[in-house]
Coordinates of C-alpha atoms in Angstrom, one line a residue:
X14 CA -59.3 69.2 -40.7
X15 CA -61.7 66.5 -39.6
X16 CA -62.0 64.4 -36.5
X17 CA -59.2 62.0 -37.4
X18 CA -56.8 65.0 -37.9
X19 CA -57.8 66.5 -34.6
X20 CA -57.4 63.2 -32.8
X21 CA -54.0 62.8 -34.4
X22 CA -52.8 66.3 -33.5
X23 CA -54.3 66.0 -30.0
X24 CA -52.4 62.7 -29.4
X25 CA -49.2 64.3 -30.6
X26 CA -49.7 67.3 -28.3
X27 CA -50.6 65.2 -25.3
X28 CA -47.6 63.0 -25.8
X29 CA -45.2 66.0 -26.1
X30 CA -46.8 67.9 -23.2
X31 CA -46.8 64.8 -21.0
X32 CA -43.3 64.0 -21.9
X33 CA -42.1 67.5 -21.1
X34 CA -44.1 67.6 -17.9
X35 CA -42.9 64.2 -16.5
X36 CA -39.3 64.9 -17.6
X37 CA -39.3 68.4 -16.1
X38 CA -36.7 68.3 -13.3
X39 CA -37.6 69.4 -9.8
X40 CA -35.9 72.4 -8.2
X41 CA -33.6 70.0 -6.3
X42 CA -32.7 68.2 -9.5
X43 CA -32.0 71.5 -11.3
X44 CA -29.7 72.6 -8.5
X45 CA -28.0 69.3 -8.5
X46 CA -27.6 69.3 -12.2
X47 CA -26.2 72.8 -12.1
X48 CA -23.6 71.7 -9.5
X49 CA -22.8 68.7 -11.6
X50 CA -22.4 70.8 -14.7
X51 CA -20.2 73.1 -12.9
X52 CA -18.0 70.2 -11.6
X53 CA -17.9 68.7 -15.1
X54 CA -17.0 72.0 -16.6
X55 CA -14.2 72.6 -14.1
X56 CA -12.9 69.0 -14.6
X57 CA -13.0 69.5 -18.4
X58 CA -11.1 72.8 -18.1
X59 CA -8.6 71.2 -15.8
X60 CA -8.2 68.2 -18.2
X61 CA -7.7 70.6 -21.2
X62 CA -5.2 72.6 -19.2
X63 CA -3.3 69.5 -18.2
X64 CA -3.4 68.3 -21.8
X65 CA -2.1 71.6 -23.0
X66 CA 0.7 71.6 -20.5
X67 CA 1.7 68.0 -21.4
X68 CA 1.6 69.0 -25.1
X69 CA 3.8 72.0 -24.5
X70 CA 6.2 69.9 -22.4
X71 CA 6.4 67.2 -25.1
X72 CA 7.0 69.8 -27.7
X73 CA 9.7 71.5 -25.7
X74 CA 11.4 68.2 -25.0
X75 CA 11.2 67.2 -28.7
X76 CA 12.6 70.6 -29.7
X77 CA 15.3 70.4 -27.1
X78 CA 16.2 66.8 -28.2
X79 CA 16.2 67.7 -31.8
X80 CA 18.4 70.8 -31.2
X81 CA 20.8 68.6 -29.3
X82 CA 20.7 66.0 -32.0
X83 CA 22.4 67.7 -34.9
X84 CA 22.3 64.4 -36.9
X85 CA 18.6 64.9 -37.5
X86 CA 18.1 65.7 -41.2
X87 CA 15.5 68.4 -40.3
X88 CA 17.4 69.9 -37.4
X89 CA 17.5 73.3 -39.0
X90 CA 13.8 73.4 -39.6
X91 CA 13.0 73.4 -35.9
X92 CA 14.4 76.9 -35.6
X93 CA 13.1 79.9 -37.5
X94 CA 10.8 82.9 -37.5
X95 CA 7.2 82.6 -38.5
X96 CA 6.2 84.4 -41.7
X97 CA 2.7 84.9 -43.1
X98 CA 2.0 84.3 -46.8
X99 CA -1.3 85.5 -48.2
X100 CA -3.2 83.9 -51.0
X101 CA -6.3 85.8 -52.2
X102 CA -8.9 86.1 -54.9
X103 CA -12.3 87.9 -55.1
X104 CA -13.9 85.4 -52.8
X105 CA -11.3 84.2 -50.3
X106 CA -8.2 85.4 -48.4
X107 CA -6.0 82.7 -46.9
X108 CA -3.1 83.2 -44.6
X109 CA -0.4 80.5 -44.6
X110 CA 2.2 80.4 -41.9
X111 CA 5.7 79.2 -42.5
X112 CA 5.5 77.5 -39.1
X113 CA 3.6 74.3 -39.9
X114 CA 3.3 75.3 -43.6
X115 CA -0.5 75.3 -43.6
X116 CA -3.5 77.7 -43.6
X117 CA -3.6 79.6 -40.3
X118 CA -6.4 82.1 -41.2
X119 CA -9.4 82.0 -43.5
X120 CA -11.4 85.1 -44.4
X121 CA -14.5 84.6 -46.6
X122 CA -15.3 87.8 -48.4
X123 CA -18.6 89.6 -48.8
X124 CA -20.2 87.7 -45.9
X125 CA -20.7 89.8 -42.8
X126 CA -18.9 88.7 -39.7
X127 CA -20.7 89.2 -36.4
X128 CA -18.7 90.0 -33.2
X129 CA -19.5 90.4 -29.5
X130 CA -18.7 93.3 -27.3
X131 CA -17.1 93.2 -23.9
X132 CA -20.5 92.3 -22.3
X133 CA -20.8 89.2 -24.6
X134 CA -23.6 90.7 -26.7
X135 CA -23.5 90.9 -30.5
X136 CA -23.0 94.5 -31.5
X137 CA -23.8 95.7 -35.0
X138 CA -21.1 98.4 -34.7
X139 CA -18.5 95.6 -34.5
X140 CA -19.7 93.8 -37.7
X141 CA -17.2 93.5 -40.5
X142 CA -17.8 93.2 -44.2
X143 CA -15.7 89.9 -44.4
X144 CA -16.1 86.9 -42.2
X145 CA -13.2 85.2 -40.4
X146 CA -13.9 81.4 -40.3
X147 CA -10.8 80.6 -38.2
X148 CA -7.5 82.2 -37.1
X149 CA -4.3 81.2 -35.3
X150 CA -4.6 78.3 -32.9
X151 CA -8.3 77.7 -33.9
X152 CA -7.2 75.5 -36.8
X153 CA -4.2 73.2 -37.4
X154 CA -3.4 70.7 -40.2
X155 CA -0.5 68.5 -39.3
X156 CA 1.3 66.0 -41.6
X157 CA 3.0 63.1 -39.8
X158 CA 5.5 60.8 -41.5
X159 CA 7.7 58.2 -39.9
X160 CA 11.2 57.8 -41.1
X161 CA 13.7 55.1 -40.3
X162 CA 15.3 57.2 -37.6
X163 CA 13.6 60.6 -37.7
X164 CA 9.9 61.6 -37.9
X165 CA 8.4 64.5 -39.7
X166 CA 5.8 66.5 -37.7
X167 CA 5.1 69.5 -39.8
X168 CA 3.3 71.6 -37.2
X169 CA 6.6 71.9 -35.2
X170 CA 8.7 72.9 -38.2
X171 CA 9.5 76.0 -40.2
X172 CA 9.0 75.9 -43.9
X173 CA 10.8 78.1 -46.5
X174 CA 8.3 79.8 -48.9
X175 CA 9.0 80.2 -52.7
X176 CA 7.1 80.8 -55.9
X177 CA 4.9 83.3 -54.0
X178 CA 2.1 84.9 -56.0
X179 CA -1.5 85.9 -55.1
X180 CA -2.6 82.4 -55.9
X181 CA 0.5 80.1 -55.4
X182 CA 3.1 79.3 -52.9
X183 CA 5.5 76.4 -52.4
X184 CA 6.4 75.5 -48.7
X185 CA 9.6 73.5 -48.4
X186 CA 11.2 71.7 -45.5
X187 CA 14.9 71.5 -46.4
X188 CA 16.7 68.4 -45.2
X189 CA 20.4 68.2 -44.3
X190 CA 21.0 65.5 -46.9
X191 CA 19.8 67.8 -49.7
X192 CA 16.3 66.3 -49.8
X193 CA 13.1 68.2 -49.1
X194 CA 9.5 67.8 -48.0
X195 CA 7.3 70.1 -50.2
X196 CA 3.8 71.3 -50.1
X197 CA 2.5 73.2 -53.2
X198 CA -0.5 75.4 -52.9
X199 CA -2.7 76.9 -55.6
X200 CA -5.8 79.0 -54.8
X201 CA -8.3 78.3 -57.6
X202 CA -11.4 80.2 -58.5
X203 CA -13.9 80.9 -55.8
X204 CA -13.3 78.8 -52.6
X205 CA -11.1 75.9 -53.6
X206 CA -7.5 75.5 -52.5
X207 CA -5.4 72.8 -54.2
X208 CA -2.6 71.1 -52.1
X209 CA 0.1 68.8 -53.4
X210 CA 2.4 67.0 -50.9
X211 CA 5.6 65.3 -52.1
X212 CA 9.3 64.7 -51.3
X213 CA 12.5 65.1 -53.2
X214 CA 15.6 63.1 -52.6
X215 CA 14.2 61.4 -49.5
X216 CA 13.9 57.8 -50.6
X217 CA 16.4 56.5 -48.1
X218 CA 14.7 58.4 -45.3
X219 CA 11.7 56.0 -45.3
X220 CA 11.5 52.3 -45.0
X221 CA 11.0 50.4 -48.3
X222 CA 7.4 49.4 -47.4
X223 CA 6.4 52.8 -46.2
X224 CA 3.4 53.9 -48.3
X225 CA 1.0 55.8 -45.9
X226 CA 1.0 59.3 -44.4
X227 CA -0.9 60.4 -41.3
X228 CA -2.8 63.7 -41.0
X229 CA -4.2 65.3 -37.9
X230 CA -6.7 68.1 -38.6
X231 CA -8.2 70.1 -35.7
X232 CA -10.4 73.1 -35.6
X233 CA -12.5 75.1 -33.1
X234 CA -15.8 76.1 -34.8
X235 CA -16.5 79.8 -34.0
X236 CA -20.0 81.0 -33.2
X237 CA -20.7 83.1 -36.2
X238 CA -24.5 83.8 -35.7
X239 CA -26.5 85.5 -33.0
X240 CA -28.4 82.4 -31.9
X241 CA -26.0 79.9 -30.2
X242 CA -28.5 77.1 -29.7
X243 CA -30.0 77.3 -33.1
X244 CA -26.6 77.6 -34.9
X245 CA -25.1 74.8 -32.8
X246 CA -27.9 72.5 -33.9
X247 CA -26.6 72.7 -37.5
X248 CA -22.9 72.6 -36.8
X249 CA -21.7 69.1 -37.5
X250 CA -18.6 67.1 -38.4
X251 CA -19.7 65.6 -41.7
X252 CA -18.0 63.1 -44.0
X253 CA -18.6 61.3 -47.3
X254 CA -17.9 57.6 -47.7
X255 CA -16.2 56.7 -50.9
X256 CA -18.6 53.9 -51.7
X257 CA -21.6 55.4 -50.0
X258 CA -23.4 58.6 -48.9
X259 CA -22.7 61.3 -46.4
X260 CA -23.1 61.1 -42.7
X261 CA -22.3 63.2 -39.6
X262 CA -21.5 62.8 -36.0
X263 CA -24.3 63.6 -33.5
X264 CA -24.4 67.3 -33.1
X265 CA -25.5 67.4 -29.4
X266 CA -23.4 64.7 -27.7
X267 CA -19.6 64.2 -27.2
X268 CA -18.0 61.9 -29.8
X269 CA -14.3 61.2 -29.3
X270 CA -12.3 59.1 -31.7
X271 CA -15.4 57.7 -33.5
X272 CA -14.1 55.1 -35.8
X273 CA -15.4 55.2 -39.4
X274 CA -14.9 51.8 -41.0
X275 CA -15.3 52.9 -44.6
X276 CA -12.8 54.8 -46.7
X277 CA -13.7 58.5 -47.1
X278 CA -13.7 61.1 -49.9
X279 CA -13.8 64.1 -47.6
X280 CA -14.2 65.3 -44.1
X281 CA -16.0 68.6 -43.3
X282 CA -15.8 70.8 -40.2
X283 CA -19.2 72.5 -40.7
X284 CA -20.9 75.5 -39.2
X285 CA -24.5 76.4 -39.9
X286 CA -23.6 78.5 -43.0
X287 CA -19.9 77.9 -43.6
X288 CA -17.6 74.9 -43.9
X289 CA -14.0 73.9 -44.2
X290 CA -13.8 70.6 -46.2
X291 CA -10.6 68.5 -46.7
X292 CA -10.8 66.3 -49.9
X293 CA -8.3 63.5 -50.8
X294 CA -7.7 62.4 -54.3
X295 CA -6.8 58.9 -53.2
X296 CA -9.4 58.8 -50.4
X297 CA -8.7 58.7 -46.7
X298 CA -8.2 55.1 -45.5
X299 CA -10.8 53.2 -43.5
X300 CA -10.8 53.4 -39.7
X301 CA -10.4 57.2 -39.6
X302 CA -11.0 58.6 -36.1
X303 CA -13.3 61.6 -35.8
X304 CA -14.1 63.8 -32.8
X305 CA -16.8 66.3 -32.2
X306 CA -17.1 68.0 -28.7
X307 CA -19.9 70.5 -28.1
X308 CA -18.7 73.7 -26.3
X309 CA -20.3 76.0 -23.7
X310 CA -22.1 79.1 -24.9
X311 CA -19.8 81.4 -22.9
X312 CA -16.7 80.2 -24.8
X313 CA -17.7 81.7 -28.1
X314 CA -17.2 78.4 -29.9
X315 CA -19.7 75.7 -31.1
X316 CA -17.7 72.6 -31.4
X317 CA -14.1 71.2 -31.1
X318 CA -13.5 69.1 -34.2
X319 CA -10.7 66.7 -34.8
X320 CA -9.9 64.1 -37.5
X321 CA -7.1 61.6 -37.5
X322 CA -6.7 60.4 -41.1
X323 CA -4.4 58.3 -43.2
X324 CA -3.8 58.3 -47.0
X325 CA -1.4 57.1 -49.7
X326 CA 2.1 58.5 -49.8
X327 CA 4.9 57.8 -52.3
X328 CA 8.3 58.1 -50.5
X329 CA 10.2 58.3 -53.8
X330 CA 8.5 61.5 -54.7
X331 CA 7.4 60.3 -58.1
X332 CA 3.7 60.6 -57.2
X333 CA 2.4 63.4 -55.0
X334 CA -0.4 63.1 -52.5
X335 CA -3.0 65.5 -53.6
X336 CA -5.7 67.3 -51.6
X337 CA -8.2 70.0 -52.1
X338 CA -9.7 72.2 -49.4
X339 CA -13.0 74.0 -49.8
X340 CA -13.4 76.9 -47.5
X341 CA -16.6 78.8 -48.1
X342 CA -20.4 79.1 -47.7
X343 CA -22.9 76.3 -47.5
X344 CA -24.7 77.3 -50.6
X345 CA -26.5 74.4 -52.2
X346 CA -25.9 75.4 -55.9
X347 CA -22.3 76.3 -55.2
X348 CA -21.5 73.1 -53.5
X349 CA -23.4 71.1 -56.2
X350 CA -20.8 72.4 -58.8
X351 CA -17.7 71.9 -56.7
X352 CA -17.0 68.5 -58.2
X353 CA -17.0 70.2 -61.7
X354 CA -14.2 72.5 -60.5
X355 CA -12.4 69.7 -58.6
X356 CA -9.5 68.1 -60.5
X357 CA -10.1 64.7 -58.9
X358 CA -13.1 63.7 -61.1
X359 CA -15.0 62.2 -58.1
X360 CA -18.7 62.3 -57.2
X361 CA -18.2 64.5 -54.1
X362 CA -21.9 65.1 -53.4
X363 CA -20.9 68.1 -51.2
X364 CA -24.3 69.7 -51.5
X365 CA -25.3 67.3 -48.7
X366 CA -23.7 69.8 -46.4
X367 CA -26.9 71.8 -46.8
X368 CA -29.3 69.6 -44.7
X369 CA -32.7 69.3 -46.4
X370 CA -34.3 66.7 -44.2
X371 CA -35.2 63.0 -44.5
X372 CA -35.5 61.5 -48.0
X373 CA -39.1 62.5 -48.7
X374 CA -38.6 66.1 -47.5
X375 CA -35.2 66.3 -49.1
X376 CA -36.8 65.4 -52.5
X377 CA -39.4 68.1 -52.1
X378 CA -36.7 70.7 -51.3
X379 CA -34.3 69.5 -53.9
X380 CA -36.7 69.3 -56.9
X381 CA -39.2 72.0 -56.0
X382 CA -38.3 74.4 -53.2
X383 CA -34.8 75.2 -54.3
X384 CA -35.8 75.8 -58.0
X385 CA -38.7 78.1 -56.9
X386 CA -36.5 79.9 -54.4
X387 CA -33.7 80.4 -57.0
X388 CA -36.2 81.6 -59.6
X389 CA -37.9 84.1 -57.2
X390 CA -34.5 85.3 -55.8
X391 CA -33.3 86.0 -59.3
X392 CA -35.8 88.8 -59.6
X393 CA -33.9 90.8 -56.9
X394 CA -36.8 90.8 -54.5
X395 CA -36.4 91.1 -50.7
X396 CA -36.2 87.7 -49.1
X397 CA -39.3 88.3 -47.1
X398 CA -41.2 88.9 -50.3
X399 CA -39.7 85.7 -51.7
X400 CA -41.0 83.7 -48.7
X401 CA -44.5 85.3 -49.1
X402 CA -44.5 84.4 -52.8
X403 CA -43.4 80.8 -52.1
X404 CA -46.2 80.5 -49.6
X405 CA -48.8 81.9 -52.1
X406 CA -47.5 79.4 -54.8
X407 CA -47.8 76.5 -52.4
X408 CA -51.3 77.6 -51.4
X409 CA -52.3 77.9 -55.0
X410 CA -51.0 74.3 -55.7
X411 CA -52.8 72.8 -52.7
X412 CA -56.0 75.0 -53.1
X413 CA -58.0 72.4 -55.1
X414 CA -57.5 69.8 -52.4
X415 CA -58.1 72.3 -49.6
X416 CA -61.4 73.3 -51.3
X417 CA -62.4 69.7 -51.7
X418 CA -61.7 69.1 -48.0
X419 CA -63.7 72.1 -47.0
X420 CA -66.7 71.2 -49.3
X421 CA -66.7 67.8 -47.7
X422 CA -66.9 69.4 -44.3
X423 CA -69.6 71.8 -45.6
X424 CA -71.7 68.8 -46.8
X425 CA -71.4 67.2 -43.4
X426 CA -72.5 70.5 -41.9
X427 CA -75.7 70.9 -43.9
X428 CA -76.5 67.2 -43.3
X429 CA -76.1 67.6 -39.6
X430 CA -79.9 67.9 -38.8
X431 CA -80.5 64.6 -40.6
X432 CA -77.6 63.0 -38.8
X433 CA -78.9 64.3 -35.5
X434 CA -82.3 62.8 -36.2
X435 CA -80.7 59.5 -37.0
X436 CA -78.8 59.7 -33.7
X437 CA -82.0 60.2 -31.8
X438 CA -83.7 57.4 -33.6
X439 CA -81.0 54.9 -32.7
X440 CA -80.0 56.2 -29.3
X441 CA -79.9 52.8 -27.5
X442 CA -76.5 51.1 -27.0
X443 CA -77.7 48.0 -28.8
X444 CA -78.5 50.0 -31.8
X445 CA -75.0 51.4 -32.2
X446 CA -74.1 49.0 -35.1
X447 CA -77.3 49.7 -36.9
X448 CA -76.8 53.5 -36.5
X449 CA -73.4 53.3 -38.1
X450 CA -74.8 51.2 -40.9
X451 CA -77.6 53.8 -41.5
X452 CA -75.1 56.6 -41.4
X453 CA -72.9 54.9 -44.0
X454 CA -75.9 54.3 -46.2
X455 CA -76.8 58.0 -45.8
X456 CA -73.3 59.1 -46.7
X457 CA -73.4 56.9 -49.8
X458 CA -76.9 58.2 -50.9
X459 CA -75.8 61.8 -50.5
X460 CA -72.4 61.2 -52.1
X461 CA -70.5 62.3 -49.0
X462 CA -67.3 60.9 -47.6
X463 CA -66.5 61.7 -43.9
X464 CA -62.8 60.8 -44.6
X465 CA -62.2 63.0 -47.6
X466 CA -60.5 65.7 -45.5
X467 CA -57.5 63.5 -44.7
X468 CA -55.7 63.7 -48.0
X469 CA -55.1 67.5 -48.2
X470 CA -53.7 67.5 -44.7
X471 CA -51.4 64.6 -45.6
X472 CA -50.2 66.5 -48.6
X473 CA -49.6 69.8 -46.8
X474 CA -47.8 68.4 -43.8
X475 CA -44.7 67.2 -45.8
X476 CA -44.5 70.7 -47.3
X477 CA -44.5 72.2 -43.8
X478 CA -41.8 69.8 -42.7
X479 CA -39.8 70.3 -45.9
X480 CA -39.8 74.1 -45.3
X481 CA -38.8 73.4 -41.7
X482 CA -35.5 71.9 -43.0
X483 CA -35.0 74.3 -45.9
X484 CA -35.4 77.8 -44.4
X485 CA -32.9 77.4 -41.5
X486 CA -30.2 76.2 -44.0
X487 CA -30.8 78.8 -46.7
X488 CA -27.7 81.0 -46.6
X489 CA -29.5 83.5 -48.9
X490 CA -31.5 84.6 -45.8
X491 CA -28.4 85.3 -43.7
X492 CA -28.2 89.0 -42.9
X493 CA -31.3 89.8 -45.0
X494 CA -33.7 92.3 -43.3
X495 CA -37.4 92.6 -43.9
X496 CA -39.9 94.9 -42.1
X497 CA -38.9 94.9 -38.5
X498 CA -36.7 91.8 -38.9
X499 CA -32.9 92.6 -38.9
X500 CA -31.8 89.1 -39.9
X501 CA -34.1 86.4 -41.3
X502 CA -31.7 83.7 -40.5
X503 CA -31.9 84.1 -36.7
X504 CA -34.5 85.1 -34.1
X505 CA -35.9 88.6 -33.9
X506 CA -36.1 89.7 -30.3
X507 CA -38.5 92.3 -29.1
X508 CA -37.3 91.8 -25.5
X509 CA -34.0 90.4 -24.3
X510 CA -32.6 89.8 -20.8
X511 CA -29.3 88.5 -19.4
X512 CA -30.4 85.3 -17.5
X513 CA -31.4 82.2 -19.3
X514 CA -35.0 81.0 -18.5
X515 CA -35.7 77.3 -18.9
X516 CA -37.9 76.7 -22.0
X517 CA -37.8 80.3 -23.2
X518 CA -34.1 81.3 -23.3
X519 CA -33.0 85.0 -23.0
X520 CA -35.5 86.7 -25.4
X521 CA -38.9 86.8 -26.9
X522 CA -39.1 86.5 -30.7
X523 CA -41.8 88.6 -32.3
X524 CA -42.3 86.3 -35.4
X525 CA -42.7 83.3 -33.0
X526 CA -45.4 85.2 -31.2
X527 CA -47.2 86.0 -34.5
X528 CA -46.9 82.4 -35.6
X529 CA -48.4 81.1 -32.3
X530 CA -51.2 83.7 -32.5
X531 CA -52.0 82.7 -36.1
X532 CA -51.9 79.1 -35.1
X533 CA -54.4 79.8 -32.3
X534 CA -56.7 81.6 -34.7
X535 CA -56.5 78.9 -37.3
X536 CA -57.1 76.2 -34.6
X537 CA -60.2 78.1 -33.4
X538 CA -61.6 78.3 -37.0
X539 CA -60.9 74.6 -37.6
X540 CA -62.5 73.6 -34.3
X541 CA -65.5 75.7 -35.1
X542 CA -65.9 74.1 -38.5
X543 CA -65.6 70.6 -37.1
X544 CA -68.0 71.4 -34.2
X545 CA -70.7 72.5 -36.8
X546 CA -70.7 69.0 -38.5
X547 CA -70.4 66.7 -35.5
X548 CA -73.3 64.9 -33.9
X549 CA -74.1 63.2 -30.7
X550 CA -71.2 61.9 -28.7
X551 CA -68.7 63.3 -31.2
X552 CA -69.8 66.8 -30.4
X553 CA -69.3 66.1 -26.7
X554 CA -65.8 64.7 -27.3
X555 CA -65.0 67.7 -29.4
X556 CA -65.7 70.0 -26.5
X557 CA -63.3 68.0 -24.4
X558 CA -60.6 68.3 -27.1
X559 CA -60.8 72.0 -27.5
X560 CA -58.5 73.0 -24.6
X561 CA -55.9 70.4 -25.8
X562 CA -55.9 72.0 -29.2
X563 CA -55.4 75.4 -27.8
X564 CA -52.4 74.2 -25.9
X565 CA -50.6 73.4 -29.1
X566 CA -49.7 77.1 -30.0
X567 CA -48.2 77.4 -26.5
X568 CA -46.2 74.3 -27.0
X569 CA -45.0 75.7 -30.4
X570 CA -43.9 78.9 -28.7
X571 CA -41.4 77.1 -26.4
X572 CA -40.1 75.1 -29.4
X573 CA -39.8 77.9 -32.0
X574 CA -38.9 80.9 -29.8
X575 CA -35.2 80.3 -30.6
X576 CA -35.7 79.4 -34.3
X577 CA -35.0 81.7 -37.2
X578 CA -37.3 84.6 -37.9
X579 CA -37.5 83.4 -41.6
X580 CA -39.0 80.1 -40.5
X581 CA -41.5 81.6 -38.0
X582 CA -42.4 84.3 -40.6
X583 CA -43.1 81.6 -43.2
X584 CA -45.4 79.6 -40.8
X585 CA -47.2 82.8 -39.8
X586 CA -47.9 83.8 -43.4
X587 CA -48.9 80.2 -44.3
X588 CA -51.4 80.0 -41.4
X589 CA -52.6 83.5 -42.2
X590 CA -53.4 82.5 -45.8
X591 CA -54.9 79.2 -44.6
X592 CA -57.3 81.0 -42.3
X593 CA -58.1 83.5 -45.1
X594 CA -58.9 80.7 -47.5
X595 CA -61.1 79.0 -44.9
X596 CA -62.9 82.2 -44.1
X597 CA -63.5 83.0 -47.8
X598 CA -64.8 79.5 -48.6
X599 CA -67.2 79.8 -45.6
X600 CA -68.5 83.1 -46.8
X601 CA -68.9 82.0 -50.4
X602 CA -70.6 78.7 -49.7
X603 CA -74.4 78.8 -49.8
X604 CA -75.6 76.1 -47.4
X605 CA -79.2 76.1 -48.8
X606 CA -78.0 75.6 -52.4
X607 CA -75.5 72.9 -51.3
X608 CA -78.3 71.1 -49.4
X609 CA -80.5 71.2 -52.5
X610 CA -77.7 69.7 -54.6
X611 CA -77.3 66.9 -52.1
X612 CA -81.0 66.2 -51.9
X613 CA -81.1 66.0 -55.7
X614 CA -78.2 63.5 -55.6
X615 CA -80.0 61.6 -52.9
X616 CA -83.1 61.2 -55.0
X617 CA -81.0 60.1 -58.0
X618 CA -79.1 57.5 -56.1
X619 CA -82.3 56.3 -54.4
X620 CA -84.0 55.8 -57.8
X621 CA -80.9 54.4 -59.4
X622 CA -78.9 52.7 -56.6
X623 CA -75.3 52.1 -57.3
X624 CA -73.1 49.5 -55.8
X625 CA -70.7 51.0 -53.3
X626 CA -67.0 50.7 -53.8
X627 CA -63.8 51.5 -52.0
X628 CA -63.6 52.2 -48.3
X629 CA -67.3 52.8 -47.8
X630 CA -68.1 49.4 -49.3
X631 CA -65.6 47.7 -47.1
X632 CA -66.9 49.5 -44.0
X633 CA -70.5 48.5 -44.8
X634 CA -69.5 44.9 -45.4
X635 CA -67.6 44.8 -42.0
X636 CA -70.7 46.2 -40.3
X637 CA -73.0 43.7 -41.8
X638 CA -70.6 40.9 -40.8
X639 CA -70.5 42.2 -37.3
X640 CA -74.3 42.4 -37.2
X641 CA -74.7 38.9 -38.5
X642 CA -72.2 37.6 -35.9
X643 CA -74.1 39.4 -33.2
X644 CA -77.4 37.8 -34.3
X645 CA -75.7 34.3 -34.3
X646 CA -74.5 34.9 -30.8
X647 CA -77.9 36.0 -29.6
X648 CA -79.5 32.9 -31.2
X649 CA -76.9 30.7 -29.5
X650 CA -77.7 32.2 -26.1
X651 CA -81.4 31.6 -26.6
X652 CA -80.8 27.9 -27.5

């Protein structure tokens, strides 16, 4: 890390700290905001209650009207007793209700479900082997079809089940005219459910030009993990455009009836580690309306999702409307192969549900990190060891560049007495340009580049950022313990309290503390190394920068205290090995021998001067031009 790196990091730190400081609310503002939040929360609860009452009233009126109108072809379907049908395989257990005819409960097997006690705290005693993604009123898929005189609203109707096995069921709405509205279900391997929607003998029920069916899909995303804020950051309503890529609604702000102008392949209601994805064979039409509303921590839910969709429908029954629903983990490799198991033959690109960062960082994760992670995981090692081995591998790959950067700094360090002498010789303000020129000439003669330390840092930073995106989304870390860490996918508290403290939360994470301490130690070593090679005014500026650099670990503490223990552990190990490498290089570098090598190179270049090239040549040319311009101005003033 050289001066340019330090200045860059310092500016970033100053901007972030200043931004946080100036935007920190006063006590009056905090109190006002709390009151406003309370008012908004009460208003939202009131609006939801009024909406619920209105919906129940509408439903009751519709049922009463339908019961009174015996001419409705689906009059009998409005009365009945709910019956649960269970489809299951080794990975998934789905409960389908005859009222509504769709999935009312989804249990994902072999993934631990975390549950809270009466005090609202997660209790390991309540953990269950299988995870419930949604249940009951938390999820609803409603098919809406408009007939000439009657409408079909499936969520209000009772279906008749038939062809029931562990993997199949047919849900039928029987019409008075002998026709039927039918949904066929088949649970495939793993996590994919096939759905086929069709009619029989209903051609006269619909208008001749009726070719579209409406769907309304709603779900409340449960909080499944210990860290609400961290999990909520990765819970998003995601969709795939038929002629484009994937996108998602903003995860932190309220988005109601967001219109998507492109046709869609699928819509996903996504948690951090699990998703429910609805896929259409014939695409969902353009102008779908999507809604994502963040929830309060106390509710036990992350988001309220809703999708209003439209797709092709054949009223004659000759062609069924086909769908598939993926209900399962956000595992990159598993999602990558879903399109192979899908019967639709589409490029689903569902692995994008595992967020790997912006394009550059996504490529690093996709073509390097995932392959290495899968390879190391296949050995059956603890996930903490896997993270350590990944860190060691990355350090080994970047070591040649790190060593080159260090040796450049070491060369500057052993040349410091000569640079100090040059600074004393040209200590007048008017000699500044000449001093720079002499320094560049000295760098050239000794074969030293003051900018050679930039490249290793530029290469290592994308790796750090790539891991920042990979580790929190690696479901393989979920529930995995290591040393004192109970779960690498969430924070590891050493102290917890009930009240939320601004900037910290309700706990102290041990791995975050270790990461910040390691960052502080590494910053100290880097600053010491830079201080040993700087001269003149640079050394004075360095002293002024030190306290800013030491504030960065404190800033990181407030940012990462709520992050996953796996990520903080990786950063801690990475910084630990970086500091160890720097210490080893310092101990194994003989300054006297290095200076002797530089002196020999100086004499060689002095006897056989070579034309400079690259950045050094351009800098020297610029300095000479500036010096000539200065002389011309001085001559002009004399005349």
